[in-house]
mmCIF file of C-alpha atoms in Angstrom:
data_model
loop_
_atom_site.group_PDB
_atom_site.id
_atom_site.type_symbol
_atom_site.label_atom_id
_atom_site.label_comp_id
_atom_site.label_asym_id
_atom_site.label_seq_id
_atom_site.Cartn_x
_atom_site.Cartn_y
_atom_site.Cartn_z
ATOM 1 C CA UNK T 1 0.000 0.000 0.000
ATOM 2 C CA UNK T 2 1.320 3.435 -0.945
ATOM 3 C CA UNK T 3 1.990 5.930 1.813
ATOM 4 C CA UNK T 4 -0.578 8.728 1.621
ATOM 5 C CA UNK T 5 0.110 12.371 2.346
ATOM 6 C CA UNK T 6 -3.314 13.756 3.143
ATOM 7 C CA UNK T 7 -4.859 17.095 4.063
ATOM 8 C CA UNK T 8 -8.341 17.914 5.410
ATOM 9 C CA UNK T 9 -11.068 18.428 2.819
ATOM 10 C CA UNK T 10 -11.834 22.139 2.382
ATOM 11 C CA UNK T 11 -14.858 23.626 4.095
ATOM 12 C CA UNK T 12 -17.565 25.369 2.081
ATOM 13 C CA UNK T 13 -19.850 28.284 2.852
ATOM 14 C CA UNK T 14 -23.545 28.257 1.996
ATOM 15 C CA UNK T 15 -24.283 30.395 -1.068
ATOM 16 C CA UNK T 16 -26.040 33.697 -0.483
ATOM 17 C CA UNK T 17 -28.877 32.732 -2.825
ATOM 18 C CA UNK T 18 -30.803 29.468 -2.618
ATOM 19 C CA UNK T 19 -30.243 27.148 -5.563
ATOM 20 C CA UNK T 20 -33.097 25.838 -7.696
ATOM 21 C CA UNK T 21 -34.530 22.485 -6.663
ATOM 22 C CA UNK T 22 -32.638 19.673 -8.365
ATOM 23 C CA UNK T 23 -29.359 21.597 -8.781
ATOM 24 C CA UNK T 24 -26.320 19.537 -9.797
ATOM 25 C CA UNK T 25 -22.607 19.939 -9.181
ATOM 26 C CA UNK T 26 -21.312 18.325 -12.365
ATOM 27 C CA UNK T 27 -17.639 18.064 -11.400
ATOM 28 C CA UNK T 28 -16.149 16.990 -8.083
ATOM 29 C CA UNK T 29 -14.077 14.156 -6.624
ATOM 30 C CA UNK T 30 -13.971 11.785 -3.681
ATOM 31 C CA UNK T 31 -10.839 10.419 -2.009
ATOM 32 C CA UNK T 32 -10.613 7.740 0.647
ATOM 33 C CA UNK T 33 -11.094 6.774 3.289
ATOM 34 C CA UNK T 34 -7.442 5.885 2.771
ATOM 35 C CA UNK T 35 -7.402 2.868 5.084
ATOM 36 C CA UNK T 36 -9.922 1.286 2.719
ATOM 37 C CA UNK T 37 -9.260 3.010 -0.611
ATOM 38 C CA UNK T 38 -5.570 3.766 -0.906
ATOM 39 C CA UNK T 39 -4.378 5.343 -4.186
ATOM 40 C CA UNK T 40 -2.991 3.007 -6.818
ATOM 41 C CA UNK T 41 -0.617 5.646 -8.200
ATOM 42 C CA UNK T 42 1.908 7.916 -6.535
ATOM 43 C CA UNK T 43 0.380 11.387 -6.418
ATOM 44 C CA UNK T 44 2.014 14.700 -7.336
ATOM 45 C CA UNK T 45 -0.207 16.410 -4.734
ATOM 46 C CA UNK T 46 -1.430 15.829 -1.175
ATOM 47 C CA UNK T 47 -4.753 13.992 -1.199
ATOM 48 C CA UNK T 48 -7.761 15.601 0.480
ATOM 49 C CA UNK T 49 -9.703 13.599 3.037
ATOM 50 C CA UNK T 50 -12.785 13.912 0.844
ATOM 51 C CA UNK T 51 -14.798 10.834 1.793
ATOM 52 C CA UNK T 52 -18.321 10.137 0.522
ATOM 53 C CA UNK T 53 -19.612 11.449 3.840
ATOM 54 C CA UNK T 54 -17.650 14.692 3.459
ATOM 55 C CA UNK T 55 -18.915 14.994 -0.118
ATOM 56 C CA UNK T 56 -22.519 14.533 0.975
ATOM 57 C CA UNK T 57 -22.088 17.170 3.685
ATOM 58 C CA UNK T 58 -20.596 19.578 1.142
ATOM 59 C CA UNK T 59 -23.581 19.135 -1.189
ATOM 60 C CA UNK T 60 -26.031 19.582 1.649
ATOM 61 C CA UNK T 61 -24.427 22.839 2.756
ATOM 62 C CA UNK T 62 -24.533 24.214 -0.780
ATOM 63 C CA UNK T 63 -28.095 23.065 -1.453
ATOM 64 C CA UNK T 64 -26.979 20.677 -4.209
ATOM 65 C CA UNK T 65 -29.323 17.768 -4.939
ATOM 66 C CA UNK T 66 -27.211 15.809 -7.410
ATOM 67 C CA UNK T 67 -23.544 15.409 -8.271
ATOM 68 C CA UNK T 68 -21.132 13.966 -10.815
ATOM 69 C CA UNK T 69 -17.900 12.434 -9.551
ATOM 70 C CA UNK T 70 -14.825 12.387 -11.765
ATOM 71 C CA UNK T 71 -12.116 9.770 -11.226
ATOM 72 C CA UNK T 72 -8.984 11.465 -9.853
ATOM 73 C CA UNK T 73 -5.631 10.428 -11.340
ATOM 74 C CA UNK T 74 -4.113 8.925 -8.133
ATOM 75 C CA UNK T 75 -6.668 6.112 -8.321
ATOM 76 C CA UNK T 76 -5.668 5.293 -11.887
ATOM 77 C CA UNK T 77 -8.187 2.948 -13.495
ATOM 78 C CA UNK T 78 -9.468 1.609 -10.170
ATOM 79 C CA UNK T 79 -12.795 3.312 -9.403
ATOM 80 C CA UNK T 80 -13.437 1.438 -6.137
ATOM 81 C CA UNK T 81 -13.581 4.606 -4.016
ATOM 82 C CA UNK T 82 -15.924 6.281 -6.474
ATOM 83 C CA UNK T 83 -18.111 3.178 -6.801
ATOM 84 C CA UNK T 84 -18.457 3.082 -3.022
ATOM 85 C CA UNK T 85 -19.684 6.689 -3.055
ATOM 86 C CA UNK T 86 -22.061 6.064 -5.976
ATOM 87 C CA UNK T 87 -23.695 3.067 -4.340
ATOM 88 C CA UNK T 88 -24.159 4.908 -1.065
ATOM 89 C CA UNK T 89 -25.779 7.876 -2.845
ATOM 90 C CA UNK T 90 -28.862 5.903 -3.971
ATOM 91 C CA UNK T 91 -29.065 7.465 -7.422
ATOM 92 C CA UNK T 92 -28.105 11.037 -6.561
ATOM 93 C CA UNK T 93 -24.616 10.730 -8.021
ATOM 94 C CA UNK T 94 -23.179 9.753 -11.390
ATOM 95 C CA UNK T 95 -19.563 8.841 -12.056
ATOM 96 C CA UNK T 96 -16.945 9.393 -14.757
ATOM 97 C CA UNK T 97 -14.299 6.674 -14.675
ATOM 98 C CA UNK T 98 -10.913 6.263 -16.374
ATOM 99 C CA UNK T 99 -9.654 3.157 -18.111
ATOM 100 C CA UNK T 100 -7.800 1.913 -21.153
ATOM 101 C CA UNK T 101 -9.028 -0.310 -23.991
ATOM 102 C CA UNK T 102 -8.086 -3.522 -22.144
ATOM 103 C CA UNK T 103 -11.144 -3.208 -19.887
ATOM 104 C CA UNK T 104 -13.609 -6.083 -20.342
ATOM 105 C CA UNK T 105 -17.276 -5.669 -21.215
ATOM 106 C CA UNK T 106 -18.477 -7.288 -17.988
ATOM 107 C CA UNK T 107 -16.661 -4.694 -15.895
ATOM 108 C CA UNK T 108 -18.074 -1.852 -17.972
ATOM 109 C CA UNK T 109 -21.562 -3.277 -17.477
ATOM 110 C CA UNK T 110 -20.989 -3.472 -13.710
ATOM 111 C CA UNK T 111 -19.827 0.150 -13.703
ATOM 112 C CA UNK T 112 -22.907 1.203 -15.643
ATOM 113 C CA UNK T 113 -25.151 -0.521 -13.111
ATOM 114 C CA UNK T 114 -23.380 1.490 -10.404
ATOM 115 C CA UNK T 115 -24.187 4.807 -12.203
ATOM 116 C CA UNK T 116 -20.987 5.447 -14.122
ATOM 117 C CA UNK T 117 -21.936 7.274 -17.322
ATOM 118 C CA UNK T 118 -18.678 8.148 -19.068
ATOM 119 C CA UNK T 119 -14.896 7.935 -19.221
ATOM 120 C CA UNK T 120 -12.344 10.709 -18.774
ATOM 121 C CA UNK T 121 -9.429 11.249 -21.141
ATOM 122 C CA UNK T 122 -6.577 13.598 -20.267
ATOM 123 C CA UNK T 123 -4.216 15.517 -22.526
ATOM 124 C CA UNK T 124 -3.364 18.175 -19.934
ATOM 125 C CA UNK T 125 0.207 17.788 -18.694
ATOM 126 C CA UNK T 126 1.412 17.624 -15.115
ATOM 127 C CA UNK T 127 4.057 20.037 -13.800
ATOM 128 C CA UNK T 128 7.244 19.023 -15.611
ATOM 129 C CA UNK T 129 5.469 18.155 -18.855
ATOM 130 C CA UNK T 130 4.625 14.473 -18.413
ATOM 131 C CA UNK T 131 1.236 12.862 -18.037
ATOM 132 C CA UNK T 132 -0.429 12.809 -14.650
ATOM 133 C CA UNK T 133 0.186 9.334 -13.200
ATOM 134 C CA UNK T 134 -2.874 7.200 -13.797
ATOM 135 C CA UNK T 135 -4.372 9.352 -16.533
ATOM 136 C CA UNK T 136 -5.622 7.946 -19.851
ATOM 137 C CA UNK T 137 -4.980 9.853 -23.076
ATOM 138 C CA UNK T 138 -7.247 10.566 -26.023
ATOM 139 C CA UNK T 139 -5.551 7.853 -28.075
ATOM 140 C CA UNK T 140 -7.460 5.303 -25.966
ATOM 141 C CA UNK T 141 -10.774 7.010 -26.697
ATOM 142 C CA UNK T 142 -10.644 6.128 -30.370
ATOM 143 C CA UNK T 143 -10.448 2.428 -29.532
ATOM 144 C CA UNK T 144 -13.047 2.586 -26.761
ATOM 145 C CA UNK T 145 -15.591 4.684 -28.664
ATOM 146 C CA UNK T 146 -17.776 1.812 -30.026
ATOM 147 C CA UNK T 147 -18.223 0.417 -26.519
ATOM 148 C CA UNK T 148 -19.039 3.834 -25.075
ATOM 149 C CA UNK T 149 -21.674 4.323 -27.782
ATOM 150 C CA UNK T 150 -23.232 0.950 -26.947
ATOM 151 C CA UNK T 151 -23.502 1.898 -23.273
ATOM 152 C CA UNK T 152 -24.860 5.365 -24.029
ATOM 153 C CA UNK T 153 -21.856 6.953 -22.308
ATOM 154 C CA UNK T 154 -19.966 10.125 -23.140
ATOM 155 C CA UNK T 155 -16.293 11.072 -23.199
ATOM 156 C CA UNK T 156 -15.028 13.739 -20.816
ATOM 157 C CA UNK T 157 -11.926 15.569 -22.006
ATOM 158 C CA UNK T 158 -9.336 17.543 -20.066
ATOM 159 C CA UNK T 159 -6.970 19.441 -22.352
ATOM 160 C CA UNK T 160 -5.989 23.021 -23.009
ATOM 161 C CA UNK T 161 -7.995 25.035 -25.528
ATOM 162 C CA UNK T 162 -5.396 24.757 -28.279
ATOM 163 C CA UNK T 163 -5.362 20.955 -28.010
ATOM 164 C CA UNK T 164 -9.169 20.904 -28.003
ATOM 165 C CA UNK T 165 -9.237 22.951 -31.193
ATOM 166 C CA UNK T 166 -6.872 20.460 -32.834
ATOM 167 C CA UNK T 167 -8.461 17.262 -31.502
ATOM 168 C CA UNK T 168 -12.195 17.889 -31.480
ATOM 169 C CA UNK T 169 -12.920 17.805 -35.244
ATOM 170 C CA UNK T 170 -11.584 14.265 -35.401
ATOM 171 C CA UNK T 171 -13.121 13.130 -32.120
ATOM 172 C CA UNK T 172 -16.556 14.342 -33.147
ATOM 173 C CA UNK T 173 -16.525 11.760 -35.920
ATOM 174 C CA UNK T 174 -16.619 9.054 -33.229
ATOM 175 C CA UNK T 175 -20.316 9.793 -32.704
ATOM 176 C CA UNK T 176 -20.131 10.346 -28.944
ATOM 177 C CA UNK T 177 -21.226 13.226 -26.725
ATOM 178 C CA UNK T 178 -18.084 15.111 -25.694
ATOM 179 C CA UNK T 179 -17.839 17.056 -22.433
ATOM 180 C CA UNK T 180 -14.985 19.522 -21.886
ATOM 181 C CA UNK T 181 -13.602 20.007 -18.394
ATOM 182 C CA UNK T 182 -12.921 23.431 -16.929
ATOM 183 C CA UNK T 183 -14.434 25.653 -19.637
ATOM 184 C CA UNK T 184 -12.198 24.013 -22.217
ATOM 185 C CA UNK T 185 -9.136 25.437 -20.391
ATOM 186 C CA UNK T 186 -8.758 28.687 -22.349
ATOM 187 C CA UNK T 187 -6.050 31.220 -21.520
ATOM 188 C CA UNK T 188 -7.725 34.112 -19.677
ATOM 189 C CA UNK T 189 -4.929 36.433 -20.775
ATOM 190 C CA UNK T 190 -6.026 35.924 -24.386
ATOM 191 C CA UNK T 191 -9.683 36.326 -23.510
ATOM 192 C CA UNK T 192 -12.669 35.524 -25.653
ATOM 193 C CA UNK T 193 -10.937 36.504 -28.891
ATOM 194 C CA UNK T 194 -8.471 33.599 -28.723
ATOM 195 C CA UNK T 195 -8.899 31.453 -31.845
ATOM 196 C CA UNK T 196 -8.836 28.159 -29.932
ATOM 197 C CA UNK T 197 -11.548 29.341 -27.530
ATOM 198 C CA UNK T 198 -13.526 30.664 -30.497
ATOM 199 C CA UNK T 199 -13.402 27.182 -32.035
ATOM 200 C CA UNK T 200 -14.866 25.729 -28.822
ATOM 201 C CA UNK T 201 -17.658 28.325 -28.883
ATOM 202 C CA UNK T 202 -18.476 27.428 -32.496
ATOM 203 C CA UNK T 203 -18.752 23.730 -31.613
ATOM 204 C CA UNK T 204 -21.035 24.586 -28.703
ATOM 205 C CA UNK T 205 -23.306 26.586 -30.996
ATOM 206 C CA UNK T 206 -23.562 23.604 -33.320
ATOM 207 C CA UNK T 207 -24.748 21.440 -30.402
ATOM 208 C CA UNK T 208 -21.825 19.028 -30.681
ATOM 209 C CA UNK T 209 -20.141 19.476 -27.281
ATOM 210 C CA UNK T 210 -20.881 20.232 -23.645
ATOM 211 C CA UNK T 211 -18.687 22.486 -21.490
ATOM 212 C CA UNK T 212 -18.318 22.576 -17.710
ATOM 213 C CA UNK T 213 -18.050 25.962 -16.024
ATOM 214 C CA UNK T 214 -15.249 25.825 -13.435
ATOM 215 C CA UNK T 215 -13.717 29.274 -13.143
ATOM 216 C CA UNK T 216 -11.268 28.356 -10.373
ATOM 217 C CA UNK T 217 -9.325 26.089 -12.781
ATOM 218 C CA UNK T 218 -9.056 28.769 -15.462
ATOM 219 C CA UNK T 219 -8.543 32.023 -13.598
ATOM 220 C CA UNK T 220 -5.209 33.412 -12.483
ATOM 221 C CA UNK T 221 -6.883 36.050 -10.342
ATOM 222 C CA UNK T 222 -8.218 34.208 -7.259
ATOM 223 C CA UNK T 223 -10.195 34.781 -5.121
ATOM 224 C CA UNK T 224 -12.399 37.053 -7.281
ATOM 225 C CA UNK T 225 -11.598 35.438 -10.647
ATOM 226 C CA UNK T 226 -12.445 38.530 -12.691
ATOM 227 C CA UNK T 227 -10.184 37.441 -15.563
ATOM 228 C CA UNK T 228 -12.530 34.480 -16.129
ATOM 229 C CA UNK T 229 -15.685 36.581 -16.357
ATOM 230 C CA UNK T 230 -15.375 37.429 -20.089
ATOM 231 C CA UNK T 231 -14.926 33.721 -20.812
ATOM 232 C CA UNK T 232 -17.966 32.860 -18.704
ATOM 233 C CA UNK T 233 -20.045 35.465 -20.529
ATOM 234 C CA UNK T 234 -18.883 34.210 -23.924
ATOM 235 C CA UNK T 235 -19.975 30.667 -23.028
ATOM 236 C CA UNK T 236 -23.381 31.949 -21.910
ATOM 237 C CA UNK T 237 -23.842 33.868 -25.141
ATOM 238 C CA UNK T 238 -22.762 30.935 -27.313
ATOM 239 C CA UNK T 239 -24.945 28.083 -26.035
ATOM 240 C CA UNK T 240 -26.317 28.060 -22.486
ATOM 241 C CA UNK T 241 -28.120 24.814 -23.314
ATOM 242 C CA UNK T 242 -24.700 23.106 -23.539
ATOM 243 C CA UNK T 243 -23.309 24.311 -20.197
ATOM 244 C CA UNK T 244 -22.897 22.562 -16.852
ATOM 245 C CA UNK T 245 -21.627 23.940 -13.542
ATOM 246 C CA UNK T 246 -18.951 22.163 -11.508
ATOM 247 C CA UNK T 247 -17.361 23.082 -8.205
ATOM 248 C CA UNK T 248 -14.185 20.985 -8.690
ATOM 249 C CA UNK T 249 -14.241 20.300 -4.927
ATOM 250 C CA UNK T 250 -11.970 19.362 -3.074
ATOM 251 C CA UNK T 251 -9.538 21.579 -5.007
ATOM 252 C CA UNK T 252 -6.236 19.774 -5.383
ATOM 253 C CA UNK T 253 -3.258 21.890 -6.477
ATOM 254 C CA UNK T 254 -5.050 25.217 -6.015
ATOM 255 C CA UNK T 255 -3.914 28.094 -3.820
ATOM 256 C CA UNK T 256 -5.716 29.888 -2.359
ATOM 257 C CA UNK T 257 -8.227 27.108 -1.864
ATOM 258 C CA UNK T 258 -11.583 28.093 -3.384
ATOM 259 C CA UNK T 259 -14.857 28.119 -1.476
ATOM 260 C CA UNK T 260 -17.623 26.411 -3.446
ATOM 261 C CA UNK T 261 -20.256 28.658 -1.886
ATOM 262 C CA UNK T 262 -18.457 31.760 -3.085
ATOM 263 C CA UNK T 263 -18.073 30.195 -6.559
ATOM 264 C CA UNK T 264 -21.843 29.752 -6.650
ATOM 265 C CA UNK T 265 -22.256 33.389 -5.601
ATOM 266 C CA UNK T 266 -20.134 34.437 -8.575
ATOM 267 C CA UNK T 267 -22.112 32.138 -10.863
ATOM 268 C CA UNK T 268 -25.282 33.854 -9.645
ATOM 269 C CA UNK T 269 -23.833 37.335 -10.167
ATOM 270 C CA UNK T 270 -22.370 36.537 -13.594
ATOM 271 C CA UNK T 271 -25.532 34.721 -14.761
ATOM 272 C CA UNK T 272 -28.252 37.231 -13.908
ATOM 273 C CA UNK T 273 -31.030 35.461 -15.805
ATOM 274 C CA UNK T 274 -32.836 33.045 -13.473
ATOM 275 C CA UNK T 275 -33.984 30.887 -16.373
ATOM 276 C CA UNK T 276 -30.404 30.425 -17.565
ATOM 277 C CA UNK T 277 -29.202 29.584 -14.068
ATOM 278 C CA UNK T 278 -31.832 26.881 -13.775
ATOM 279 C CA UNK T 279 -30.975 25.549 -17.223
ATOM 280 C CA UNK T 280 -27.295 25.194 -16.335
ATOM 281 C CA UNK T 281 -27.744 23.898 -12.780
ATOM 282 C CA UNK T 282 -30.801 21.675 -13.283
ATOM 283 C CA UNK T 283 -32.058 21.072 -16.817
ATOM 284 C CA UNK T 284 -28.781 20.464 -18.645
ATOM 285 C CA UNK T 285 -27.313 17.948 -16.162
ATOM 286 C CA UNK T 286 -30.682 16.212 -15.953
ATOM 287 C CA UNK T 287 -30.571 15.725 -19.717
ATOM 288 C CA UNK T 288 -26.952 14.577 -19.907
ATOM 289 C CA UNK T 289 -26.737 12.434 -16.774
ATOM 290 C CA UNK T 290 -30.326 11.253 -16.381
ATOM 291 C CA UNK T 291 -31.246 12.895 -13.094
ATOM 292 C CA UNK T 292 -34.924 13.435 -12.271
ATOM 293 C CA UNK T 293 -34.655 17.212 -12.054
ATOM 294 C CA UNK T 294 -38.340 18.009 -11.873
ATOM 295 C CA UNK T 295 -38.913 16.003 -8.712
ATOM 296 C CA UNK T 296 -35.427 16.133 -7.235
ATOM 297 C CA UNK T 297 -35.358 12.331 -7.287
ATOM 298 C CA UNK T 298 -33.052 10.087 -9.247
ATOM 299 C CA UNK T 299 -34.269 9.060 -12.667
#
């Protein structure tokens, strides 16, 4: 068993405005408990003590009904910790796993029964330029695509905007829904006029991709994140029906550590239209992940 350097999971503040019934946090992670679910890969960061119980408490404090867990790289292709959280959530969580083409169909079927609904593929590089240990690159997606289509799953992509602009035209031919992490990772210094970000906006308008709003991963101006606001507004203008909101809790490799409640306050302030807020927080994730948004119960 690998030795684990851990830190407490970050606290959250309740948002100033109540969220619509059925709201979803479409991007977060669970870690541990480490005596039961130790990482399978050496980590380049300290691991938060973000157990399923801590995750549930975080959602409750924010007023979040549903959530989507993304497999963190230290667990590699072993989703045991995430599966434990999904099964305990009784339909209120979905999961995005990570695996290579050697996975067998029986395991994929078991994951589907446990509420996994997609796989994550990573082209973003770790500090130093190499891949994050445990991550799976887009090359594996091309081989896995027929099996994802059969399951009705989507592919979740983490790459910078320039790589997205280069990769997406080819990946769209695979016939899968594609979901971009962290606003497509544009450069806030280049703003909304950057050609790579413009290509992402065009694909959103055509209804071919989904994008997760996560300003804390894009901004270089914490804790107010004003450099991300033009990007946020451009996404809203392009295709609000293709947007999801994600907290990215528990915030590995981020200083200062964000507060999910304050991120929701900014989302409220930067998205003044109540109908659009409900679409992004409730309707869109219900459509993509199969949550029962109208009743607040799992579909």
